[in-house]
Short mmCIF file of C-alpha atoms in Angstrom, two decimals:
data_model
loop_
_atom_site.label_atom_id
_atom_site.label_comp_id
_atom_site.label_asym_id
_atom_site.label_seq_id
_atom_site.Cartn_x
_atom_site.Cartn_y
_atom_site.Cartn_z
CA ALA A 236 18.93 -15.60 51.62
CA GLU A 237 18.48 -18.94 49.86
CA THR A 238 14.71 -17.77 48.74
CA ILE A 239 16.16 -14.65 47.34
CA GLU A 240 18.68 -16.24 45.33
CA LYS A 241 16.04 -18.47 44.03
CA VAL A 242 14.30 -15.34 42.89
CA ARG A 243 17.29 -13.75 41.32
CA ARG A 244 17.75 -17.26 39.24
CA LEU A 245 14.15 -17.19 38.20
CA LEU A 246 14.24 -13.62 37.14
CA ALA A 247 17.41 -14.32 35.09
CA GLU A 248 15.77 -17.51 33.33
CA PHE A 249 12.54 -15.47 32.86
CA LEU A 250 14.42 -12.42 31.19
CA ALA A 251 16.59 -14.89 29.09
CA ARG A 252 13.52 -16.46 27.68
CA ALA A 253 11.27 -13.41 27.17
CA SER A 254 14.09 -11.91 25.24
CA ALA A 255 14.11 -14.81 22.88
CA ASP A 256 10.56 -15.40 22.63
CA GLU A 257 9.25 -14.78 19.07
CA THR A 258 5.80 -13.85 19.92
CA LEU A 259 6.89 -10.93 22.50
CA ARG A 260 9.20 -9.93 19.99
CA ALA A 261 6.48 -9.30 17.41
CA ALA A 262 4.42 -7.52 20.23
CA ALA A 263 7.56 -4.98 20.25
CA GLY A 264 6.91 -3.93 16.79
CA GLY A 265 6.20 -0.44 16.68
CA LYS A 266 6.67 0.20 20.22
CA ASP A 267 9.16 2.24 22.39
CA VAL A 268 8.68 1.19 25.99
CA THR A 269 10.75 0.40 28.96
CA LEU A 270 9.36 -1.19 32.06
CA HIS A 271 11.29 -1.21 35.14
CA PHE A 272 10.29 -3.50 38.08
CA THR A 273 11.49 -3.21 41.52
CA LEU A 274 11.06 -5.65 44.17
CA PRO A 275 12.36 -4.08 47.40
CA GLU A 276 12.11 -7.02 49.90
CA VAL A 277 14.59 -9.07 47.87
CA GLY A 278 16.47 -6.07 46.84
CA LEU A 279 16.38 -7.13 43.28
CA ASP A 280 15.31 -4.96 40.18
CA PHE A 281 14.87 -5.86 36.46
CA TYR A 282 13.93 -4.19 33.27
CA LEU A 283 11.97 -5.12 29.95
CA ARG A 284 12.42 -2.87 26.95
CA LEU A 285 10.45 -3.27 23.74
CA ARG A 286 11.69 -1.48 20.74
CA ASP A 287 11.23 -1.67 17.18
CA GLY A 288 10.53 -5.56 16.98
CA ARG A 289 13.01 -6.29 19.72
CA LEU A 290 12.42 -7.31 23.57
CA GLY A 291 15.28 -6.95 25.75
CA GLY A 292 15.69 -7.45 29.50
CA ALA A 293 18.27 -7.97 32.28
CA LEU A 294 18.55 -7.86 35.94
CA GLY A 295 19.50 -4.26 37.40
CA ALA A 296 17.99 -0.79 36.32
CA PRO A 297 17.86 0.16 32.79
CA ASP A 298 20.09 2.80 31.36
CA GLY A 299 18.43 6.27 31.26
CA ASP A 300 14.77 6.75 32.64
CA ALA A 301 12.24 4.09 32.54
CA ASP A 302 8.73 5.20 31.00
CA VAL A 303 7.19 3.04 33.45
CA GLU A 304 8.33 2.06 37.17
CA LEU A 305 6.44 -0.79 39.01
CA ARG A 306 7.39 -1.61 42.51
CA MET A 307 5.77 -4.77 44.19
CA ARG A 308 6.72 -7.80 46.48
CA ALA A 309 8.14 -10.83 44.83
CA GLU A 310 5.07 -12.53 45.77
CA VAL A 311 3.06 -10.01 43.80
CA LEU A 312 5.03 -10.16 40.79
CA ASP A 313 4.92 -14.21 41.11
CA GLY A 314 1.06 -14.26 41.76
CA MET A 315 0.69 -11.88 38.64
CA PHE A 316 2.74 -14.04 36.27
CA THR A 317 1.43 -17.41 37.53
CA GLY A 318 -2.14 -16.29 37.46
CA THR A 319 -3.03 -16.32 41.23
CA LEU A 320 -3.22 -12.89 41.70
CA ASN A 321 -5.36 -10.20 39.75
CA PRO A 322 -2.89 -7.26 38.68
CA MET A 323 -5.67 -4.54 38.28
CA GLN A 324 -6.94 -5.75 42.16
CA ALA A 325 -3.13 -5.47 43.34
CA ALA A 326 -2.99 -2.22 41.81
CA THR A 327 -5.77 -0.50 42.95
CA THR A 328 -5.34 -1.75 46.46
CA GLY A 329 -1.83 -0.54 46.66
CA ARG A 330 0.26 -3.88 46.21
CA ILE A 331 1.49 -2.51 42.96
CA GLY A 332 2.82 1.03 42.84
CA PHE A 333 2.98 2.63 39.77
CA THR A 334 4.62 5.51 38.11
CA GLY A 335 5.13 6.63 34.43
CA ASP A 336 3.21 7.20 31.35
CA THR A 337 -0.37 5.57 31.63
CA MET A 338 -0.63 4.83 27.90
CA LYS A 339 2.67 3.02 28.05
CA ALA A 340 1.81 0.98 30.95
CA MET A 341 -0.84 -0.59 29.08
CA THR A 342 1.78 -2.44 27.08
CA LEU A 343 2.10 -4.40 30.05
CA GLN A 344 -1.64 -5.51 30.02
CA GLN A 345 -1.18 -6.18 26.41
CA ILE A 346 1.69 -8.80 26.68
CA GLN A 347 0.51 -10.09 30.07
CA ASP A 348 -0.49 -13.50 28.84
CA ASP A 349 2.69 -13.99 26.92
CA LEU A 350 4.87 -12.87 29.75
CA SER A 351 3.13 -15.35 32.11
CA ARG A 352 3.40 -18.19 29.67
CA VAL A 353 7.39 -17.28 29.54
CA TYR A 354 7.30 -17.00 33.27
CA ARG A 355 5.67 -20.05 34.26
CA ALA A 356 8.31 -21.92 31.75
CA ALA A 357 10.91 -20.26 33.71
CA ARG A 358 9.69 -21.12 37.02
CA ALA A 359 9.27 -24.95 36.03
CA ALA A 360 13.03 -24.97 34.79
CA VAL A 361 14.22 -23.15 37.78
CA GLY A 362 11.99 -24.53 40.42
CA ASP A 363 9.61 -23.04 43.09
CA PRO A 364 11.12 -20.15 44.88
CA GLY A 365 9.77 -20.87 48.28
CA ASP A 366 7.40 -18.90 50.60
CA LEU A 367 7.80 -15.24 49.29
CA ALA A 368 5.06 -14.22 51.88
CA ALA A 369 7.63 -14.97 54.63
CA ILE A 370 10.24 -12.45 53.40
CA PRO A 371 10.06 -9.31 55.89
CA GLU A 372 9.98 -5.70 54.47
CA PRO A 373 13.06 -3.70 54.36
CA GLY A 374 13.43 -1.38 57.29
CA GLY A 375 9.93 -1.90 58.82
CA THR A 376 6.28 -1.77 57.67
CA ALA A 377 5.28 -1.07 54.13
CA HIS A 378 3.26 2.20 53.42
CA ALA A 379 4.45 4.11 56.46
CA ALA A 380 5.26 7.76 55.79
CA PRO A 381 8.95 8.31 56.97
CA ARG A 382 8.36 11.67 58.72
CA PRO A 383 6.12 12.50 61.71
CA VAL A 384 3.34 14.84 61.08
CA ALA A 385 3.83 18.02 62.71
CA PRO A 386 0.50 20.44 63.43
CA ASP A 387 2.07 22.77 60.92
CA ASP A 388 2.71 20.04 58.29
CA VAL A 389 1.37 20.94 54.87
CA ARG A 390 -0.32 17.33 54.84
CA THR A 391 -2.80 18.48 57.29
CA GLU A 392 -3.97 21.35 54.99
CA ILE A 393 -4.19 18.77 52.27
CA LEU A 394 -6.34 16.68 54.10
CA ALA A 395 -8.66 19.45 54.97
CA VAL A 396 -8.84 20.54 51.42
CA VAL A 397 -9.64 17.20 50.08
CA LYS A 398 -12.40 16.62 52.70
CA GLU A 399 -13.79 19.96 51.79
CA LEU A 400 -13.74 19.33 48.18
CA TYR A 401 -15.14 15.67 48.48
CA ALA A 402 -17.87 17.07 50.73
CA SER A 403 -18.77 19.64 47.88
CA GLN A 404 -18.90 16.83 45.48
CA LEU A 405 -16.01 18.44 43.42
CA ILE A 406 -13.82 15.54 43.69
CA THR A 407 -15.06 11.77 43.82
CA ALA A 408 -14.57 8.86 46.01
CA THR A 409 -11.22 7.97 43.98
CA GLY A 410 -11.41 10.71 41.25
CA GLY A 411 -9.34 14.11 41.60
CA ASN A 412 -6.04 14.71 43.33
CA VAL A 413 -4.49 17.31 45.25
CA SER A 414 -0.85 18.32 45.78
CA ALA A 415 1.02 20.86 47.55
CA ARG A 416 4.82 21.98 47.54
CA ILE A 417 6.61 21.34 50.64
CA PRO A 418 8.00 24.59 51.73
CA GLY A 419 11.35 25.85 50.56
CA THR A 420 11.91 22.67 48.40
CA ASP A 421 11.34 21.20 44.91
CA GLU A 422 9.47 18.36 46.43
CA LEU A 423 5.51 17.84 46.92
CA TRP A 424 2.95 15.95 48.83
CA ILE A 425 0.32 14.20 46.68
CA THR A 426 -2.77 12.20 47.24
CA PRO A 427 -2.10 8.52 46.60
CA SER A 428 -3.79 6.65 43.74
CA GLN A 429 -7.16 4.83 44.05
CA SER A 430 -7.61 5.49 47.61
CA PHE A 431 -11.11 6.62 49.20
CA LYS A 432 -10.80 10.43 49.60
CA GLY A 433 -13.28 10.47 52.60
CA GLU A 434 -10.76 8.64 54.72
CA LEU A 435 -7.32 9.57 53.80
CA THR A 436 -4.60 10.22 56.69
CA PRO A 437 -1.55 12.22 56.52
CA GLU A 438 0.58 9.29 56.43
CA MET A 439 -1.03 8.02 53.24
CA LEU A 440 0.16 11.11 51.48
CA VAL A 441 3.21 10.31 48.91
CA ARG A 442 6.29 12.74 48.74
CA ILE A 443 7.43 13.05 45.17
CA ASP A 444 10.04 14.92 43.43
CA LEU A 445 9.09 17.42 40.48
CA ASN A 446 9.53 14.53 37.79
CA GLY A 447 6.82 12.46 39.77
CA ARG A 448 9.26 10.02 41.50
CA PRO A 449 8.06 8.74 44.68
CA LEU A 450 11.17 9.34 47.39
CA ASP A 451 10.12 7.11 50.22
CA PRO A 452 10.45 3.43 50.02
CA GLY A 453 6.98 1.69 51.14
CA ALA A 454 4.97 4.47 50.33
CA LEU A 455 1.72 4.07 48.68
CA PRO A 456 1.54 4.77 44.90
CA PRO A 457 0.89 8.52 44.16
CA SER A 458 -1.81 9.75 42.05
CA SER A 459 -1.43 8.69 38.49
CA GLU A 460 -2.16 12.11 37.42
CA ARG A 461 1.05 13.57 38.97
CA LEU A 462 2.76 14.29 35.75
CA MET A 463 0.51 17.28 35.00
CA HIS A 464 0.55 18.43 38.58
CA CYS A 465 4.60 18.31 38.35
CA ALA A 466 4.33 19.99 34.93
CA VAL A 467 2.44 23.08 36.56
CA TYR A 468 5.16 23.28 39.22
CA LYS A 469 7.98 23.16 37.09
CA ALA A 470 6.36 25.65 34.54
CA ARG A 471 5.11 28.23 37.32
CA PRO A 472 7.85 28.42 40.34
CA GLU A 473 5.24 30.77 42.48
CA VAL A 474 2.69 27.76 42.25
CA GLN A 475 2.54 26.10 45.73
CA ALA A 476 -0.77 24.07 45.17
CA VAL A 477 -2.37 22.10 42.49
CA ILE A 478 -5.75 20.76 42.44
CA HIS A 479 -7.32 18.43 39.94
CA ALA A 480 -10.93 18.33 40.47
CA HIS A 481 -13.94 16.06 38.77
CA ALA A 482 -16.01 19.53 39.02
CA PRO A 483 -19.34 18.33 37.49
CA HIS A 484 -20.67 21.79 36.20
CA ALA A 485 -16.91 23.02 34.90
CA THR A 486 -16.84 19.52 33.03
CA MET A 487 -20.26 19.71 31.55
CA LEU A 488 -19.55 23.31 30.35
CA VAL A 489 -16.32 22.15 28.67
CA ASN A 490 -17.97 19.17 27.19
CA ALA A 491 -20.75 21.25 25.96
CA GLY A 492 -18.35 23.52 24.06
CA LEU A 493 -19.82 26.59 26.10
CA PRO A 494 -17.59 29.36 26.96
CA PHE A 495 -16.67 30.28 30.59
CA LEU A 496 -18.46 33.83 30.82
CA PRO A 497 -17.91 36.61 33.30
CA VAL A 498 -21.26 36.12 35.14
CA SER A 499 -20.17 37.66 38.36
CA THR A 500 -17.32 39.78 39.66
CA GLU A 501 -15.51 36.22 40.99
CA ALA A 502 -16.00 34.78 37.53
CA ALA A 503 -14.59 37.84 35.74
CA PHE A 504 -10.92 37.55 37.46
CA PHE A 505 -10.47 34.31 35.27
CA GLY A 506 -11.12 35.64 31.72
CA ASP A 507 -11.43 33.12 29.14
CA ILE A 508 -10.13 29.75 30.61
CA PRO A 509 -8.05 27.74 28.48
CA ARG A 510 -9.08 24.27 27.37
CA VAL A 511 -7.52 21.34 26.19
CA PRO A 512 -9.03 18.63 24.08
CA PHE A 513 -9.47 14.93 25.82
CA ILE A 514 -5.86 13.33 26.22
CA MET A 515 -5.35 10.15 27.89
CA PRO A 516 -5.24 10.79 31.77
CA GLY A 517 -1.69 10.05 33.37
CA THR A 518 0.21 10.69 30.19
CA GLN A 519 3.14 12.84 29.27
CA GLU A 520 1.23 14.29 26.35
CA LEU A 521 -1.62 15.50 28.87
CA ALA A 522 1.14 16.96 31.02
CA ASP A 523 2.62 18.81 28.24
CA ALA A 524 -0.78 20.35 27.12
CA ILE A 525 -1.54 21.45 30.58
CA GLU A 526 2.06 23.19 30.87
CA GLU A 527 1.28 25.25 27.70
CA ALA A 528 -2.12 26.03 28.81
CA MET A 529 -1.19 26.99 32.16
CA ARG A 530 1.64 29.38 31.36
CA ASN A 531 -0.86 32.44 31.23
CA SER A 532 -3.67 31.07 33.43
CA TRP A 533 -4.27 29.61 36.96
CA ALA A 534 -6.92 27.25 35.61
CA VAL A 535 -7.60 24.91 32.60
CA LEU A 536 -10.64 23.00 31.63
CA MET A 537 -9.98 19.52 30.31
CA GLN A 538 -12.75 17.92 27.88
CA ASN A 539 -13.98 14.91 29.27
CA HIS A 540 -11.95 14.99 32.31
CA GLY A 541 -12.70 18.16 34.63
CA LEU A 542 -10.68 21.06 35.94
CA LEU A 543 -7.10 21.80 37.01
CA VAL A 544 -6.49 24.76 39.18
CA ALA A 545 -3.11 26.15 40.68
CA GLY A 546 -2.61 28.50 43.36
CA ARG A 547 -0.26 30.59 45.55
CA SER A 548 -1.65 28.51 48.27
CA LEU A 549 -4.13 25.53 49.08
CA ARG A 550 -6.73 27.65 50.04
CA ARG A 551 -6.66 30.00 47.02
CA ALA A 552 -6.75 26.98 44.62
CA ALA A 553 -9.50 25.46 46.66
CA ASP A 554 -11.67 28.69 46.43
CA MET A 555 -10.81 28.88 42.64
CA VAL A 556 -12.16 25.52 41.93
CA GLU A 557 -15.51 26.26 44.01
CA VAL A 558 -15.83 29.60 41.93
CA ILE A 559 -15.16 28.18 38.48
CA ASP A 560 -17.81 25.29 39.28
CA ARG A 561 -20.51 27.58 40.81
CA SER A 562 -19.95 30.02 37.71
CA ALA A 563 -20.21 27.08 35.28
CA GLN A 564 -23.42 26.07 37.08
CA VAL A 565 -25.06 29.48 36.74
CA ILE A 566 -24.21 29.65 32.98
CA LEU A 567 -25.52 26.12 32.46
CA GLY A 568 -28.57 27.09 34.11
CA CYS A 569 -29.45 30.04 31.92
CA HIS A 570 -28.84 27.96 29.01
CA GLN A 571 -31.02 25.38 30.40
CA VAL A 572 -34.14 27.81 30.39
CA GLY A 573 -33.52 29.13 27.06
CA LYS A 574 -31.70 32.40 28.21
CA THR A 575 -28.25 33.90 27.39
CA PRO A 576 -26.29 34.44 30.56
CA SER A 577 -26.05 38.01 31.42
CA VAL A 578 -22.46 39.26 31.97
CA LEU A 579 -20.66 42.29 33.46
CA PRO A 580 -20.30 45.70 31.74
CA PRO A 581 -17.23 45.64 29.58
CA ASP A 582 -15.39 48.21 31.69
CA VAL A 583 -15.68 46.23 34.90
CA ILE A 584 -14.67 42.91 33.31
CA GLU A 585 -11.61 44.59 31.94
CA MET A 586 -10.73 45.96 35.35
CA LEU A 587 -11.33 42.78 37.18
CA GLN A 588 -9.45 40.71 34.52
CA LYS A 589 -6.32 43.15 34.98
CA MET A 590 -6.66 41.91 38.93
CA GLY A 591 -7.10 38.28 38.18
CA ASP A 592 -3.59 37.33 39.21
CA MET A 593 -4.63 38.61 42.69
CA MET A 594 -7.16 35.76 42.79
CA ALA A 595 -4.41 33.17 43.16
#
């Protein structure tokens, strides 16, 4: 209790100094970003808000939704601002849980040095908070999923699909993500951020709501791409699964500006797959673009980013990822040898495209 009170006093001093710091105020010019920090084991949270040349902050949650939610132990926050811990390494190993707009989250990196300067001054004024590593986790071990995994749990199916896509090189070690709706709910299981896809376990998957918010304390941080997953589920209630693949041939096709063609009966189901230009991953802007593109399609090609596919089941979604990438491979192969890809007869294409919804 004494250590936790010291942390509270340190944070209050830090926030007061940050709000009055002229350099941080200058950094807030032209920005509108709210950062919400949660320290679960000490039961404290605080926010920083940069808006039009003003920086404000206080203990507790901000009024309204934050652009960026950061969850970490007090020892991680202390290490991040004293320079004894690398925040990027902490984020990639799950010690910092991040949700929100990726572009706005970069604001923290931009003002990191000045926040550290102010924090160190506050720490010198208040005193060393003590052994923060000794504070136990609330309610048990961190990163433990709250529910047992039954044989028919959708997480088992997600893992099977992830392993299949990873073996087919349609997702990479940490690139690509898979989600599925929890049957009968508006909640999802999604793969965690920056975790090796070849060794995921059901307990590592993260339960989120349709706004992308994690629902279980102590869970791993969810995929940074969850906003576009959630956008699809909200726009298309019939969708039960979403897969973002770093499919190599589909990505080459969209990067080269080549059309997706009905080079087989399977490819013809999709018609002309919509495309979105490069938009920074993890942003609301990308999620909005994906939502618009997917209103009348089960797939979208993302320039310099890959492929997103939705389905009425995980099995269908995974099958469509493979069909699209293999079709793109055929199209690229024809161009590579200087030939125009041959396509199906027009009457067959028309018939199959009318049946395209069945593919999902």
